[in-house]
Amino acid sequence: MAMENHLPVPPDARPGISSPLQSEQLPLLYRWRPALPASTRRPLVILLHGAGGDEMSLAPLLEVLPRDIHVALPRAPVIAPQGGFAWYMLAETPHGLRPDADQAEAARVQLLQFIGQLRLAHPFDARQVYAAGFSQGAVLAASLGLTRPDKVAGIAILCGRILSQVKWQLAPDSQLSRLHAFLAHGGADEVIPSQFAVDAMHTLAEHRVRLLYRDYPGGHEISAQMARDFADWVAQRTALAYLQADH
């Protein structure tokens, strides 16, 4: 399994982030960065790290995300043999290594439970939840949004793909047409080749998801430009959602 290309975590990316949190009600360990000023009517962004990472792997994105948005950083449930954590492992099949379908489905269900129980611990606007991930985390963000668009307003797929099993679980187009998606991929990605981004783009468009697609010259990484574009998408989506709600 390819390791996640980690973003460096600068010292000033940590302030405001809680220590690891866990409870019997929540299926995943996580960290929390509250919106400032804190409010129940603020959006939530859930950042999902890639294989071999942990809940702090995407912490540098907090430097570009709006400060008035709550952010949850869950840790994947599977201990990866090469170190770090994963949402699922790769299983040997007659067609080569493939994502373990059972583990991927279990992770999707855990994330749904995580979102449902998180409101018992933290205030946020349940109508404005955004699931965003890198690499394997992006795969889970896609799985979550495409099967349960009633739980998330938008998804960000950064250097990820849509699992074939998820295409059999898609929510009705009438629900998916309200889902927003930011799809970003590096043209030189050798871990998840760009053909998977093209496939994801076609799937999202076919099912009427409101898609913004961006490609970048780099490989399997979140470049500075990709991070800024993602943060701009989040800021625009949340601002427009509240503007439309107020009218």
mmCIF file of C-alpha atoms in Angstrom:
data_model
loop_
_atom_site.group_PDB
_atom_site.id
_atom_site.type_symbol
_atom_site.label_atom_id
_atom_site.label_comp_id
_atom_site.label_asym_id
_atom_site.label_seq_id
_atom_site.Cartn_x
_atom_site.Cartn_y
_atom_site.Cartn_z
ATOM 1 C CA MET A 1 0.000 0.000 0.000
ATOM 2 C CA ALA A 2 1.387 3.379 -0.914
ATOM 3 C CA MET A 3 2.177 5.664 1.985
ATOM 4 C CA GLU A 4 0.570 9.041 2.184
ATOM 5 C CA ASN A 5 2.748 11.952 1.110
ATOM 6 C CA HIS A 6 2.649 13.931 4.325
ATOM 7 C CA LEU A 7 2.290 17.652 4.391
ATOM 8 C CA PRO A 8 4.826 19.093 6.846
ATOM 9 C CA VAL A 9 3.169 20.233 10.060
ATOM 10 C CA PRO A 10 4.552 23.674 10.909
ATOM 11 C CA PRO A 11 4.584 24.717 14.568
ATOM 12 C CA ASP A 12 1.844 27.307 14.054
ATOM 13 C CA ALA A 13 -0.539 24.688 12.572
ATOM 14 C CA ARG A 14 -1.140 23.110 15.982
ATOM 15 C CA PRO A 15 -2.588 25.950 18.100
ATOM 16 C CA GLY A 16 -6.332 25.641 18.523
ATOM 17 C CA ILE A 17 -6.365 21.876 17.903
ATOM 18 C CA SER A 18 -7.428 19.704 20.812
ATOM 19 C CA SER A 19 -5.506 16.761 22.152
ATOM 20 C CA PRO A 20 -6.813 13.374 20.923
ATOM 21 C CA LEU A 21 -10.451 12.839 21.957
ATOM 22 C CA GLN A 22 -12.331 9.582 22.302
ATOM 23 C CA SER A 23 -15.511 8.354 23.962
ATOM 24 C CA GLU A 24 -17.689 5.267 24.047
ATOM 25 C CA GLN A 25 -20.244 7.057 21.864
ATOM 26 C CA LEU A 26 -17.787 7.994 19.107
ATOM 27 C CA PRO A 27 -16.323 5.145 17.028
ATOM 28 C CA LEU A 28 -13.147 7.048 16.060
ATOM 29 C CA LEU A 29 -10.440 8.906 17.933
ATOM 30 C CA TYR A 30 -10.237 12.481 16.676
ATOM 31 C CA ARG A 31 -8.996 16.016 17.238
ATOM 32 C CA TRP A 32 -11.152 19.125 17.144
ATOM 33 C CA ARG A 33 -10.514 22.711 16.117
ATOM 34 C CA PRO A 34 -13.474 24.907 17.031
ATOM 35 C CA ALA A 35 -14.659 27.783 14.902
ATOM 36 C CA LEU A 36 -13.887 31.293 16.106
ATOM 37 C CA PRO A 37 -16.153 32.733 17.205
ATOM 38 C CA ALA A 38 -17.778 29.489 18.347
ATOM 39 C CA SER A 39 -21.368 29.055 17.225
ATOM 40 C CA THR A 40 -23.892 26.288 16.633
ATOM 41 C CA ARG A 41 -24.575 27.892 13.247
ATOM 42 C CA ARG A 42 -21.128 27.251 11.806
ATOM 43 C CA PRO A 43 -20.158 24.613 9.220
ATOM 44 C CA LEU A 44 -18.060 21.544 9.936
ATOM 45 C CA VAL A 45 -15.240 20.238 7.747
ATOM 46 C CA ILE A 46 -14.081 16.666 8.406
ATOM 47 C CA LEU A 47 -10.515 16.060 7.186
ATOM 48 C CA LEU A 48 -9.730 12.423 6.365
ATOM 49 C CA HIS A 49 -6.058 11.477 6.123
ATOM 50 C CA GLY A 50 -4.542 8.919 3.770
ATOM 51 C CA ALA A 51 -3.046 5.477 4.404
ATOM 52 C CA GLY A 52 -0.007 5.527 6.665
ATOM 53 C CA GLY A 53 -0.954 8.885 8.158
ATOM 54 C CA ASP A 54 -2.819 9.932 11.267
ATOM 55 C CA GLU A 55 -5.267 12.612 12.341
ATOM 56 C CA MET A 56 -2.573 15.322 12.242
ATOM 57 C CA SER A 57 -1.460 14.600 8.667
ATOM 58 C CA LEU A 58 -3.836 17.185 7.176
ATOM 59 C CA ALA A 59 -3.405 19.726 9.993
ATOM 60 C CA PRO A 60 -1.510 22.134 7.658
ATOM 61 C CA LEU A 61 -4.787 22.677 5.776
ATOM 62 C CA LEU A 62 -6.019 24.545 8.850
ATOM 63 C CA GLU A 63 -3.656 27.351 7.840
ATOM 64 C CA VAL A 64 -5.751 28.056 4.735
ATOM 65 C CA LEU A 65 -9.259 26.993 5.801
ATOM 66 C CA PRO A 66 -11.538 29.755 7.121
ATOM 67 C CA ARG A 67 -11.128 30.247 10.871
ATOM 68 C CA ASP A 68 -14.884 30.520 11.444
ATOM 69 C CA ILE A 69 -15.455 26.866 10.494
ATOM 70 C CA HIS A 70 -15.298 23.891 12.867
ATOM 71 C CA VAL A 71 -12.825 21.177 11.815
ATOM 72 C CA ALA A 72 -12.742 17.544 12.924
ATOM 73 C CA LEU A 73 -9.683 15.387 12.238
ATOM 74 C CA PRO A 74 -10.506 11.688 12.845
ATOM 75 C CA ARG A 75 -7.925 8.914 12.947
ATOM 76 C CA ALA A 76 -8.522 5.926 10.656
ATOM 77 C CA PRO A 77 -9.376 2.714 12.545
ATOM 78 C CA VAL A 78 -6.916 0.232 10.991
ATOM 79 C CA ILE A 79 -3.282 0.053 12.151
ATOM 80 C CA ALA A 80 -1.174 -0.061 9.002
ATOM 81 C CA PRO A 81 1.670 -2.624 9.046
ATOM 82 C CA GLN A 82 4.143 -0.068 7.711
ATOM 83 C CA GLY A 83 3.192 2.468 10.367
ATOM 84 C CA GLY A 84 0.387 4.944 10.832
ATOM 85 C CA PHE A 85 -3.271 4.196 10.216
ATOM 86 C CA ALA A 86 -5.516 3.296 7.285
ATOM 87 C CA TRP A 87 -9.221 3.268 6.490
ATOM 88 C CA TYR A 88 -8.840 -0.123 4.804
ATOM 89 C CA MET A 89 -6.096 -2.464 3.647
ATOM 90 C CA LEU A 90 -5.462 -3.860 0.195
ATOM 91 C CA ALA A 91 -6.445 -7.503 -0.354
ATOM 92 C CA GLU A 92 -4.869 -9.942 -2.802
ATOM 93 C CA THR A 93 -7.314 -10.986 -5.538
ATOM 94 C CA PRO A 94 -7.010 -12.857 -8.866
ATOM 95 C CA HIS A 95 -6.817 -9.392 -10.450
ATOM 96 C CA GLY A 96 -4.057 -8.132 -8.164
ATOM 97 C CA LEU A 97 -4.238 -5.935 -5.087
ATOM 98 C CA ARG A 98 -7.654 -4.388 -4.524
ATOM 99 C CA PRO A 99 -9.176 -2.419 -1.642
ATOM 100 C CA ASP A 100 -10.606 -4.691 1.039
ATOM 101 C CA ALA A 101 -14.320 -4.169 0.359
ATOM 102 C CA ASP A 102 -15.468 -5.173 3.841
ATOM 103 C CA GLN A 103 -13.019 -2.849 5.590
ATOM 104 C CA ALA A 104 -13.887 0.029 3.262
ATOM 105 C CA GLU A 105 -17.589 -0.454 3.971
ATOM 106 C CA ALA A 106 -16.962 -0.712 7.727
ATOM 107 C CA ALA A 107 -15.028 2.581 7.599
ATOM 108 C CA ARG A 108 -17.869 4.274 5.713
ATOM 109 C CA VAL A 109 -20.364 3.137 8.346
ATOM 110 C CA GLN A 110 -18.055 4.284 11.160
ATOM 111 C CA LEU A 111 -17.791 7.731 9.596
ATOM 112 C CA LEU A 112 -21.569 7.990 9.392
ATOM 113 C CA GLN A 113 -21.813 7.045 13.060
ATOM 114 C CA PHE A 114 -19.040 9.526 13.852
ATOM 115 C CA ILE A 115 -20.925 12.398 12.242
ATOM 116 C CA GLY A 116 -24.154 11.413 13.961
ATOM 117 C CA GLN A 117 -22.606 11.237 17.426
ATOM 118 C CA LEU A 118 -20.273 14.217 17.073
ATOM 119 C CA ARG A 119 -23.071 16.716 17.669
ATOM 120 C CA LEU A 120 -23.458 15.346 21.192
ATOM 121 C CA ALA A 121 -19.939 16.591 21.926
ATOM 122 C CA HIS A 122 -19.636 19.719 19.786
ATOM 123 C CA PRO A 123 -21.984 22.331 18.335
ATOM 124 C CA PHE A 124 -22.068 22.666 14.554
ATOM 125 C CA ASP A 125 -24.575 23.191 11.761
ATOM 126 C CA ALA A 126 -25.657 19.691 10.721
ATOM 127 C CA ARG A 127 -26.884 21.088 7.377
ATOM 128 C CA GLN A 128 -23.365 22.274 6.500
ATOM 129 C CA VAL A 129 -21.061 19.277 6.918
ATOM 130 C CA TYR A 130 -18.241 18.806 4.404
ATOM 131 C CA ALA A 131 -16.192 15.597 4.153
ATOM 132 C CA ALA A 132 -12.769 16.128 2.600
ATOM 133 C CA GLY A 133 -9.900 13.715 2.250
ATOM 134 C CA PHE A 134 -6.555 13.001 0.674
ATOM 135 C CA SER A 135 -5.741 9.713 -1.098
ATOM 136 C CA GLN A 136 -7.472 6.917 0.825
ATOM 137 C CA GLY A 137 -9.233 9.580 2.903
ATOM 138 C CA ALA A 138 -10.576 11.017 -0.349
ATOM 139 C CA VAL A 139 -11.927 7.591 -1.244
ATOM 140 C CA LEU A 140 -13.874 7.579 2.031
ATOM 141 C CA ALA A 141 -15.119 11.136 1.513
ATOM 142 C CA ALA A 142 -16.479 10.079 -1.880
ATOM 143 C CA SER A 143 -18.056 6.925 -0.443
ATOM 144 C CA LEU A 144 -19.715 8.919 2.313
ATOM 145 C CA GLY A 145 -21.127 11.669 0.122
ATOM 146 C CA LEU A 146 -22.299 9.533 -2.763
ATOM 147 C CA THR A 147 -24.184 7.077 -0.574
ATOM 148 C CA ARG A 148 -25.511 9.486 2.077
ATOM 149 C CA PRO A 149 -25.816 13.006 0.620
ATOM 150 C CA ASP A 150 -28.424 13.648 3.295
ATOM 151 C CA LYS A 151 -25.557 13.713 5.820
ATOM 152 C CA VAL A 152 -23.091 15.981 3.996
ATOM 153 C CA ALA A 153 -23.518 19.135 1.936
ATOM 154 C CA GLY A 154 -20.304 18.614 0.024
ATOM 155 C CA ILE A 155 -17.253 16.418 -0.497
ATOM 156 C CA ALA A 156 -13.673 17.156 -1.523
ATOM 157 C CA ILE A 157 -11.773 14.360 -3.267
ATOM 158 C CA LEU A 158 -8.064 15.260 -3.243
ATOM 159 C CA CYS A 159 -5.998 12.724 -5.208
ATOM 160 C CA GLY A 160 -8.586 10.004 -4.679
ATOM 161 C CA ARG A 161 -11.061 7.817 -6.523
ATOM 162 C CA ILE A 162 -14.528 6.265 -6.308
ATOM 163 C CA LEU A 163 -14.586 2.591 -5.353
ATOM 164 C CA SER A 164 -16.449 0.324 -7.757
ATOM 165 C CA GLN A 165 -18.564 -1.080 -4.912
ATOM 166 C CA VAL A 166 -19.794 2.425 -4.088
ATOM 167 C CA LYS A 167 -21.212 2.803 -7.583
ATOM 168 C CA TRP A 168 -23.724 0.098 -6.626
ATOM 169 C CA GLN A 169 -24.719 1.999 -3.479
ATOM 170 C CA LEU A 170 -25.328 5.438 -4.951
ATOM 171 C CA ALA A 171 -28.124 7.559 -3.549
ATOM 172 C CA PRO A 172 -30.864 8.608 -5.988
ATOM 173 C CA ASP A 173 -29.949 11.373 -8.443
ATOM 174 C CA SER A 174 -32.647 13.542 -6.909
ATOM 175 C CA GLN A 175 -30.527 13.614 -3.729
ATOM 176 C CA LEU A 176 -27.134 13.683 -5.425
ATOM 177 C CA SER A 177 -28.143 16.742 -7.432
ATOM 178 C CA ARG A 178 -27.959 18.737 -4.184
ATOM 179 C CA LEU A 179 -24.448 17.514 -3.364
ATOM 180 C CA HIS A 180 -21.432 19.721 -4.116
ATOM 181 C CA ALA A 181 -18.030 18.225 -4.915
ATOM 182 C CA PHE A 182 -14.494 19.524 -5.335
ATOM 183 C CA LEU A 183 -12.371 17.035 -7.292
ATOM 184 C CA ALA A 184 -8.633 17.683 -7.491
ATOM 185 C CA HIS A 185 -5.866 15.485 -8.890
ATOM 186 C CA GLY A 186 -2.241 15.634 -9.940
ATOM 187 C CA GLY A 187 -1.611 14.772 -13.559
ATOM 188 C CA ALA A 188 1.634 12.961 -12.638
ATOM 189 C CA ASP A 189 0.068 10.932 -9.809
ATOM 190 C CA GLU A 190 1.591 7.436 -9.835
ATOM 191 C CA VAL A 191 -0.203 6.167 -6.710
ATOM 192 C CA ILE A 192 -3.750 6.827 -7.927
ATOM 193 C CA PRO A 193 -3.343 7.555 -11.657
ATOM 194 C CA SER A 194 -5.299 10.435 -13.160
ATOM 195 C CA GLN A 195 -7.545 8.020 -15.072
ATOM 196 C CA PHE A 196 -9.332 7.448 -11.750
ATOM 197 C CA ALA A 197 -10.000 11.191 -11.530
ATOM 198 C CA VAL A 198 -11.490 11.110 -15.027
ATOM 199 C CA ASP A 199 -13.680 8.177 -13.997
ATOM 200 C CA ALA A 200 -14.778 10.046 -10.861
ATOM 201 C CA MET A 201 -15.539 13.165 -12.888
ATOM 202 C CA HIS A 202 -17.761 11.193 -15.273
ATOM 203 C CA THR A 203 -19.563 9.431 -12.399
ATOM 204 C CA LEU A 204 -20.225 12.671 -10.541
ATOM 205 C CA ALA A 205 -21.433 14.447 -13.678
ATOM 206 C CA GLU A 206 -23.621 11.518 -14.729
ATOM 207 C CA HIS A 207 -25.428 11.609 -11.396
ATOM 208 C CA ARG A 208 -25.862 15.396 -11.432
ATOM 209 C CA VAL A 209 -23.491 16.207 -8.567
ATOM 210 C CA ARG A 210 -22.539 19.901 -8.612
ATOM 211 C CA LEU A 211 -18.889 19.454 -9.519
ATOM 212 C CA LEU A 212 -15.820 21.692 -9.571
ATOM 213 C CA TYR A 213 -12.832 19.867 -11.081
ATOM 214 C CA ARG A 214 -9.216 21.024 -11.006
ATOM 215 C CA ASP A 215 -6.102 19.247 -12.222
ATOM 216 C CA TYR A 216 -2.542 20.102 -11.217
ATOM 217 C CA PRO A 217 0.907 19.348 -12.654
ATOM 218 C CA GLY A 218 2.188 17.534 -9.542
ATOM 219 C CA GLY A 219 1.965 13.961 -8.352
ATOM 220 C CA HIS A 220 0.327 12.298 -5.336
ATOM 221 C CA GLU A 221 0.380 15.290 -3.042
ATOM 222 C CA ILE A 222 -1.570 18.295 -1.877
ATOM 223 C CA SER A 223 0.271 21.176 -3.470
ATOM 224 C CA ALA A 224 0.033 24.695 -2.099
ATOM 225 C CA GLN A 225 -2.248 25.664 -4.994
ATOM 226 C CA MET A 226 -4.515 22.653 -4.464
ATOM 227 C CA ALA A 227 -4.788 23.534 -0.774
ATOM 228 C CA ARG A 228 -5.713 27.151 -1.565
ATOM 229 C CA ASP A 229 -8.280 26.098 -4.180
ATOM 230 C CA PHE A 230 -9.834 23.643 -1.735
ATOM 231 C CA ALA A 231 -10.031 26.277 0.996
ATOM 232 C CA ASP A 232 -11.564 28.783 -1.442
ATOM 233 C CA TRP A 233 -14.175 26.206 -2.443
ATOM 234 C CA VAL A 234 -15.095 25.601 1.207
ATOM 235 C CA ALA A 235 -15.336 29.323 1.920
ATOM 236 C CA GLN A 236 -17.478 29.995 -1.142
ATOM 237 C CA ARG A 237 -19.783 27.045 -0.555
ATOM 238 C CA THR A 238 -20.463 27.877 3.084
ATOM 239 C CA ALA A 239 -20.951 31.586 2.404
ATOM 240 C CA LEU A 240 -23.370 30.905 -0.470
ATOM 241 C CA ALA A 241 -25.309 28.328 1.555
ATOM 242 C CA TYR A 242 -25.990 30.795 4.348
ATOM 243 C CA LEU A 243 -26.749 33.598 1.921
ATOM 244 C CA GLN A 244 -29.336 31.439 0.161
ATOM 245 C CA ALA A 245 -30.792 30.288 3.487
ATOM 246 C CA ASP A 246 -31.232 33.862 4.655
ATOM 247 C CA HIS A 247 -33.202 34.717 1.533
#
